[in-house]
Coordinates of C-alpha atoms in Angstrom, one line a residue:
Chain U
M1 CA -10.1 27.8 -2.6
K2 CA -13.0 26.4 -0.6
R3 CA -11.2 26.1 2.7
S4 CA -8.0 28.1 3.9
L5 CA -5.7 25.6 5.3
P6 CA -3.1 28.0 6.4
L7 CA -5.8 29.9 8.3
A8 CA -7.0 26.9 10.0
M9 CA -3.5 26.0 11.1
L10 CA -2.5 29.4 12.3
L11 CA -5.9 29.5 14.3
S12 CA -5.0 26.1 15.9
L13 CA -1.5 27.3 16.9
S14 CA -2.7 30.8 18.3
L15 CA -5.1 29.2 20.8
A16 CA -4.3 31.6 23.5
P17 CA -5.0 30.5 26.9
A18 CA -8.7 31.0 27.3
A19 CA -9.6 33.9 29.3
R20 CA -12.5 32.1 30.8
A21 CA -12.6 28.3 31.5
A22 CA -14.1 26.8 28.3
N23 CA -17.6 25.1 29.0
E24 CA -19.2 22.2 27.6
A25 CA -20.9 24.0 24.7
D26 CA -17.6 25.4 23.3
Y27 CA -16.1 21.9 23.5
K28 CA -19.2 20.3 21.7
A29 CA -18.9 23.0 19.0
A30 CA -15.1 22.4 18.6
Y31 CA -15.6 18.7 18.5
A32 CA -18.5 18.9 16.0
A33 CA -16.4 21.1 13.6
A34 CA -13.4 18.5 14.1
E35 CA -15.7 15.6 13.4
A36 CA -17.1 17.1 10.3
A37 CA -13.6 17.9 8.9
S38 CA -12.4 14.4 9.6
K39 CA -15.5 12.9 8.0
E40 CA -14.6 15.0 4.9
A41 CA -11.2 13.5 4.9
A42 CA -12.5 10.0 5.3
G43 CA -14.7 10.5 2.4
M44 CA -11.9 11.4 0.2
R45 CA -10.2 8.2 1.5
N46 CA -7.3 10.2 2.9
Q47 CA -7.7 10.1 6.8
W48 CA -4.6 10.6 8.8
T49 CA -3.8 8.4 11.9
V50 CA -3.0 11.5 14.0
T51 CA -6.4 13.0 13.1
V52 CA -8.2 10.0 14.6
S53 CA -5.9 10.1 17.7
A54 CA -6.5 13.9 18.2
L55 CA -10.2 13.4 18.0
A56 CA -10.1 10.5 20.3
A57 CA -8.2 12.5 22.7
A58 CA -10.7 15.4 22.4
K59 CA -13.5 13.0 23.3
K60 CA -11.7 11.6 26.2
A61 CA -10.8 14.9 27.7
G62 CA -14.4 16.1 27.0
D63 CA -15.9 13.1 28.8
S64 CA -14.0 13.7 31.8
G65 CA -15.0 17.3 31.9
D66 CA -11.6 18.8 31.0
F67 CA -12.9 21.2 28.5
D68 CA -9.9 23.2 28.0
R69 CA -7.7 20.3 27.0
A70 CA -10.7 18.9 24.9
I71 CA -11.0 22.1 22.9
A72 CA -7.4 22.2 22.1
A73 CA -7.4 18.6 21.0
A74 CA -10.5 19.1 18.9
K75 CA -8.9 22.1 17.1
E76 CA -5.7 20.2 16.4
A77 CA -7.7 17.3 15.0
E78 CA -9.7 19.9 12.7
A79 CA -6.6 21.3 11.4
L80 CA -5.0 18.0 10.7
A81 CA -8.2 16.9 8.9
K82 CA -8.2 20.0 6.9
A83 CA -4.6 19.5 5.9
S84 CA -5.3 15.9 4.8
T85 CA -8.1 17.0 2.7
F86 CA -6.0 19.8 1.2
Q87 CA -3.3 17.1 0.3
A88 CA -6.0 14.9 -1.1
T89 CA -7.1 17.8 -3.3
S90 CA -3.5 18.9 -4.5
E91 CA -2.5 15.4 -5.3
K92 CA -5.4 15.0 -7.7
E93 CA -2.9 16.5 -10.2
A94 CA 0.4 16.7 -8.3
W95 CA 0.9 12.9 -8.1
K96 CA 2.0 13.0 -12.0
A97 CA 5.1 14.9 -10.9
M98 CA 6.6 11.9 -9.4
E99 CA 5.8 9.4 -12.1
I100 CA 8.6 7.5 -13.8
R101 CA 8.3 8.2 -17.5
Chain J
M1 CA 0.8 29.0 -8.8
K2 CA -2.1 29.3 -6.1
A3 CA -1.8 25.7 -4.9
R4 CA 1.8 26.1 -4.2
S5 CA 1.8 29.0 -2.3
A6 CA -0.9 27.7 -0.2
L7 CA 1.3 24.7 0.3
L8 CA 4.1 26.8 1.4
L9 CA 2.2 29.0 3.7
G10 CA 0.6 25.7 5.1
S11 CA 4.0 24.2 6.0
L12 CA 5.3 27.4 7.4
S13 CA 2.4 27.9 9.6
A14 CA 2.5 24.4 11.0
A15 CA 5.6 22.2 11.4
L16 CA 3.0 19.4 11.7
V17 CA 3.0 18.8 8.2
A18 CA 6.0 17.8 6.1
F19 CA 4.9 19.0 3.0
A20 CA 7.6 18.7 0.5
L21 CA 7.5 21.2 -2.2
T22 CA 7.4 19.5 -5.5
S23 CA 7.2 21.4 -8.5
P24 CA 4.0 20.1 -10.3
R25 CA 5.0 19.5 -13.8
V26 CA 2.2 20.2 -16.1
V27 CA 1.4 16.8 -17.8
A28 CA -1.0 16.8 -20.8
A29 CA -4.0 14.4 -20.4
D30 CA -2.3 11.6 -22.3
K31 CA -3.3 8.1 -23.3
V32 CA -2.9 5.2 -20.8
D33 CA 0.0 3.2 -22.1
P34 CA 0.9 0.2 -19.9
V35 CA 3.7 -1.1 -22.3
A36 CA 5.4 2.2 -22.3
D37 CA 4.9 2.7 -18.6
A38 CA 6.5 -0.9 -17.8
K39 CA 9.4 -0.2 -19.9
A40 CA 10.2 3.1 -18.4
F41 CA 9.7 1.6 -14.9
Q42 CA 12.1 -1.3 -15.5
N43 CA 14.7 1.0 -17.4
F44 CA 14.7 3.3 -14.3
F45 CA 15.7 0.6 -12.1
F46 CA 18.1 -1.0 -14.3
Q47 CA 19.9 2.3 -14.9
K48 CA 19.8 3.2 -11.2
F49 CA 21.2 0.1 -10.2
P50 CA 23.4 -1.3 -13.0
D51 CA 25.1 -3.8 -10.9
V52 CA 22.0 -5.7 -9.6
K53 CA 21.1 -8.7 -12.0
H54 CA 17.6 -7.9 -13.4
E55 CA 16.2 -11.2 -11.9
D56 CA 17.6 -10.1 -8.4
F57 CA 15.2 -7.2 -8.0
V58 CA 12.5 -9.6 -7.0
N59 CA 14.5 -10.3 -3.7
G60 CA 13.4 -7.0 -2.1
P61 CA 16.0 -5.6 0.2
Y62 CA 18.6 -8.2 -0.4
S63 CA 19.0 -7.1 -3.9
M64 CA 20.3 -3.8 -2.6
N65 CA 22.8 -5.0 0.0
A66 CA 25.5 -7.6 -0.5
D67 CA 26.1 -8.4 3.4
M68 CA 22.4 -8.8 3.8
K69 CA 22.0 -11.1 0.9
R70 CA 24.8 -13.3 2.3
Q71 CA 23.0 -13.7 5.6
W72 CA 19.7 -14.4 3.7
Q73 CA 21.2 -17.1 1.6
E74 CA 22.5 -18.9 4.6
K75 CA 19.0 -18.6 6.1
E76 CA 17.4 -20.1 3.2
E77 CA 18.8 -23.4 4.0
F78 CA 16.3 -23.5 6.9
P79 CA 13.7 -21.1 5.7
P80 CA 11.4 -19.5 8.3
Y81 CA 8.5 -19.7 6.0
E82 CA 8.8 -23.5 5.7
F83 CA 6.2 -24.0 8.4
A84 CA 3.7 -21.8 6.4
L85 CA 4.4 -23.7 3.2
D86 CA 3.7 -27.0 4.8
A87 CA 0.5 -25.8 6.2
G88 CA -0.7 -24.2 3.0
K89 CA 0.1 -27.4 1.0
E90 CA -2.0 -29.4 3.5
M91 CA -4.8 -26.8 3.5
F92 CA -4.7 -26.7 -0.2
A93 CA -5.3 -30.5 -0.5
T94 CA -8.0 -30.7 2.4
P95 CA -11.4 -30.8 1.0
F96 CA -14.2 -28.4 2.1
K97 CA -17.4 -29.6 3.7
N98 CA -18.9 -30.1 0.4
G99 CA -16.0 -32.2 -0.9
K100 CA -14.6 -29.6 -3.3
T101 CA -11.1 -28.2 -2.9
Y102 CA -9.2 -25.0 -3.9
A103 CA -8.1 -26.8 -6.9
D104 CA -11.5 -26.8 -8.3
C105 CA -11.6 -22.9 -8.2
F106 CA -8.6 -22.2 -10.2
P107 CA -7.0 -23.0 -13.6
N108 CA -4.6 -25.8 -13.9
R109 CA -6.1 -26.8 -10.4
G110 CA -4.2 -23.8 -8.7
I111 CA -0.7 -25.2 -9.5
G112 CA 1.9 -22.7 -11.1
I113 CA -0.5 -20.1 -11.8
R114 CA 0.6 -17.5 -9.2
Q115 CA 2.4 -15.3 -11.9
N116 CA -1.0 -14.6 -13.6
Y117 CA -2.4 -12.8 -10.6
P118 CA -3.8 -10.3 -10.1
Y119 CA -6.0 -10.5 -13.3
F120 CA -8.7 -8.2 -14.7
D121 CA -12.1 -9.9 -14.5
G122 CA -14.1 -8.9 -17.6
K123 CA -17.4 -10.0 -15.8
E124 CA -16.9 -8.0 -12.6
G125 CA -15.2 -5.2 -14.4
K126 CA -12.4 -5.2 -11.7
V127 CA -9.1 -6.5 -10.7
V128 CA -9.0 -9.9 -8.9
T129 CA -6.0 -10.5 -6.8
L130 CA -5.0 -14.0 -5.5
E131 CA -6.1 -13.4 -2.0
L132 CA -9.5 -12.2 -3.1
A133 CA -9.8 -15.2 -5.5
L134 CA -9.0 -17.6 -2.6
N135 CA -11.6 -16.0 -0.3
R136 CA -14.1 -16.2 -3.1
C137 CA -13.4 -19.9 -3.6
R138 CA -14.0 -20.4 0.1
E139 CA -17.2 -18.5 0.2
G140 CA -18.5 -20.2 -3.1
N141 CA -18.0 -23.4 -1.4
G142 CA -19.9 -22.5 1.6
E143 CA -16.8 -21.7 4.0
A144 CA -16.1 -18.5 5.9
P145 CA -13.5 -16.3 4.3
Y146 CA -10.1 -16.0 5.8
S147 CA -8.7 -12.7 7.3
Y148 CA -6.6 -11.1 4.7
V149 CA -3.8 -10.3 7.3
K150 CA -3.5 -13.5 9.0
D151 CA -1.7 -16.8 8.9
E152 CA -4.1 -18.9 7.0
M153 CA -4.1 -16.7 3.9
A154 CA -0.4 -16.3 4.0
S155 CA 0.0 -20.1 4.1
L156 CA -2.3 -20.7 1.1
T157 CA -0.6 -17.9 -1.0
A158 CA 2.8 -19.2 0.2
Y159 CA 2.1 -22.5 -1.2
M160 CA 0.6 -21.1 -4.5
A161 CA 3.6 -18.9 -4.9
F162 CA 6.0 -21.8 -4.2
T163 CA 4.6 -24.0 -7.1
S164 CA 5.1 -20.8 -9.3
R165 CA 8.8 -20.1 -8.2
G166 CA 11.0 -19.0 -11.1
K167 CA 8.1 -18.5 -13.5
P168 CA 8.0 -15.0 -15.1
M169 CA 5.4 -12.5 -13.8
D170 CA 2.7 -12.6 -16.6
I171 CA 0.0 -10.1 -16.1
R172 CA -2.3 -9.0 -18.8
I173 CA -4.2 -6.0 -19.5
P174 CA -7.1 -6.8 -21.8
D175 CA -8.4 -4.5 -24.4
D176 CA -11.1 -3.1 -22.1
P177 CA -11.3 0.6 -21.0
R178 CA -12.1 -0.6 -17.5
A179 CA -8.9 -2.6 -17.2
L180 CA -6.9 0.4 -18.4
A181 CA -8.6 2.5 -15.9
A182 CA -7.8 0.1 -13.2
F183 CA -4.2 0.1 -14.2
E184 CA -4.0 4.0 -14.4
N185 CA -5.8 4.0 -11.0
G186 CA -3.3 1.8 -9.3
K187 CA -0.5 3.9 -10.8
R188 CA -2.2 6.9 -9.3
Y189 CA -2.4 5.3 -6.0
F190 CA 1.4 4.4 -6.2
Y191 CA 2.5 8.0 -6.8
T192 CA 0.1 9.8 -4.7
R193 CA 1.4 11.4 -1.4
R194 CA -0.6 10.6 1.6
G195 CA -0.4 10.4 5.4
Q196 CA 1.0 13.2 7.7
L197 CA 4.3 12.4 6.5
N198 CA 3.3 13.3 2.8
F199 CA 4.9 10.2 1.3
S200 CA 3.8 8.2 -1.8
C201 CA 4.8 4.5 -2.0
A202 CA 7.2 6.0 -4.6
S203 CA 8.8 8.3 -2.0
C204 CA 10.1 5.1 -0.5
H205 CA 10.4 2.4 -3.1
V206 CA 11.4 4.5 -6.1
Q207 CA 13.3 7.4 -4.7
S208 CA 15.0 5.6 -1.8
P209 CA 15.5 1.9 -2.3
G210 CA 18.7 0.5 -0.6
E211 CA 18.5 3.3 2.0
R212 CA 17.8 2.5 5.7
I213 CA 14.7 3.5 7.3
R214 CA 15.0 2.7 10.9
A215 CA 16.6 -0.7 11.1
E216 CA 15.1 -1.7 7.6
I217 CA 16.6 -1.5 4.1
L218 CA 14.0 -0.3 1.5
A219 CA 13.1 -2.6 -1.3
P220 CA 13.0 -1.3 -4.8
A221 CA 9.5 -1.1 -6.4
L222 CA 10.6 -3.1 -9.3
G223 CA 9.5 -6.7 -8.7
I224 CA 8.4 -5.8 -5.0
L225 CA 5.4 -8.3 -5.1
N226 CA 7.2 -11.1 -6.7
A227 CA 8.3 -12.5 -3.4
M228 CA 5.0 -12.2 -1.5
P229 CA 3.9 -13.5 0.9
I230 CA 7.0 -12.9 3.4
Y231 CA 8.1 -14.1 6.7
R232 CA 9.2 -11.2 8.8
S233 CA 11.0 -11.5 12.2
E234 CA 9.3 -8.2 13.2
W235 CA 6.1 -9.7 12.7
S236 CA 7.2 -13.0 14.0
G237 CA 5.2 -14.7 11.1
M238 CA 4.1 -14.5 7.8
G239 CA 2.4 -11.5 5.9
T240 CA 0.2 -11.3 3.1
T241 CA 0.4 -8.5 0.5
S242 CA -2.7 -7.0 2.1
R243 CA -0.8 -6.8 5.4
R244 CA 2.2 -5.2 3.9
F245 CA 0.1 -2.5 2.2
V246 CA -1.7 -1.9 5.4
T247 CA 1.6 -1.4 7.3
C248 CA 3.3 0.8 4.6
N249 CA 0.2 3.1 4.7
S250 CA 0.3 3.3 8.7
Q251 CA 4.1 4.2 8.6
T252 CA 3.3 7.4 6.8
R253 CA 0.6 8.0 9.3
A254 CA -2.1 7.5 6.8
V255 CA -5.2 5.4 7.9
P256 CA -4.9 2.1 5.9
L257 CA -7.7 1.2 3.6
E258 CA -9.7 -2.0 4.2
P259 CA -7.8 -5.0 2.8
Q260 CA -8.7 -5.7 -0.8
A261 CA -10.2 -2.2 -1.4
D262 CA -10.3 -1.2 -5.0
E263 CA -7.1 1.1 -4.5
Y264 CA -5.1 -1.9 -3.1
R265 CA -6.5 -4.2 -5.9
D266 CA -5.4 -1.6 -8.7
V267 CA -2.0 -0.9 -7.2
E268 CA -1.3 -4.6 -7.0
Y269 CA -2.3 -4.7 -10.7
F270 CA -0.1 -1.9 -11.6
L271 CA 3.0 -3.1 -9.6
S272 CA 2.6 -6.7 -11.0
Y273 CA 2.3 -5.6 -14.5
V274 CA 5.4 -3.3 -14.6
A275 CA 7.2 -6.3 -13.0
N276 CA 6.3 -8.6 -16.0
G277 CA 9.0 -10.9 -17.1
L278 CA 10.6 -11.1 -13.5
P279 CA 10.6 -14.3 -11.8
I280 CA 8.2 -15.2 -9.0
S281 CA 10.3 -15.6 -5.8
G282 CA 7.7 -16.1 -3.1
P283 CA 7.4 -16.9 -0.5
G284 CA 10.2 -14.6 0.9
A285 CA 12.0 -14.3 4.2
R286 CA 12.8 -10.9 5.6
P287 CA 14.9 -10.0 8.7

């Protein structure tokens, strides 16, 4: 498997309170990763509304200099985006299980 | 199975995602057979709801609930879509700036043809819905297209549906591999889970028709497009098929596609074809 969804999710949940205050560079990296994941989901035509909101929340917090909050939201957006690409990939075959035949 | 255990882990590690654990049946890559699909689809609903008259399935939630049906029948004496219907009739008859009218764009001058939409257009190689055909008619005559989710489009389709009331849905799938592919793609879209809630169209409209979701009673998927467009109190107005698809996608926390995206065109083709034989009942009114 290309990406590990469970790992991404565990990571996003185990965000321990940062020992040092997060800085802008950390935020930019987290945001870029989230944005890339969400673009991949959109490319598969399977974006989730919650990903879009989490990404917007990250941007807003980042713009106001609240980098801890911004990073948390970006990580959440990334995990959601990865879950949605995972869903799209598994549904390529799994949809047939629901079919009326 | 690898994908399955990953799913399991995924949902354990995060309650964010309501992944239902379906057991993917292994299905051989079989031929596309719309006739067999339509038969199976109709039989499923006829057997699941043996007391519902076949032609009643086209009345959405009302086919599922006797109390609601009574209230609706009372309402039909002063139907809330009347305004849209009158507006649509007038718009339909009003010439464009170039002197042509909608009638010039359609077979039989647009009257009594709703049951043939969507159709597969061999030239374009794609499905053409009634909403799309109306906007193409406008653009071909030098007029700006209407929004697919707003009143004007709903008024026009309401009028056209009204002139077809009672006519059986009659969708053709020509002997063209692209038409079969469009049908299959629509079917796939219908059964594919999406959104954070991990629901497909079928999760609600096949597995749960008649059940309540918030204040609403879910319509059965069989004949689900025959009543379009619909007036809904919640919208305080009319809604097109496009608007309904967008709303249903959002409910599962999936970002909706753009109206008249290929997937929406194809799912409309699929749902209309499997409703062949059931009467057009649009425009509809919903609580």
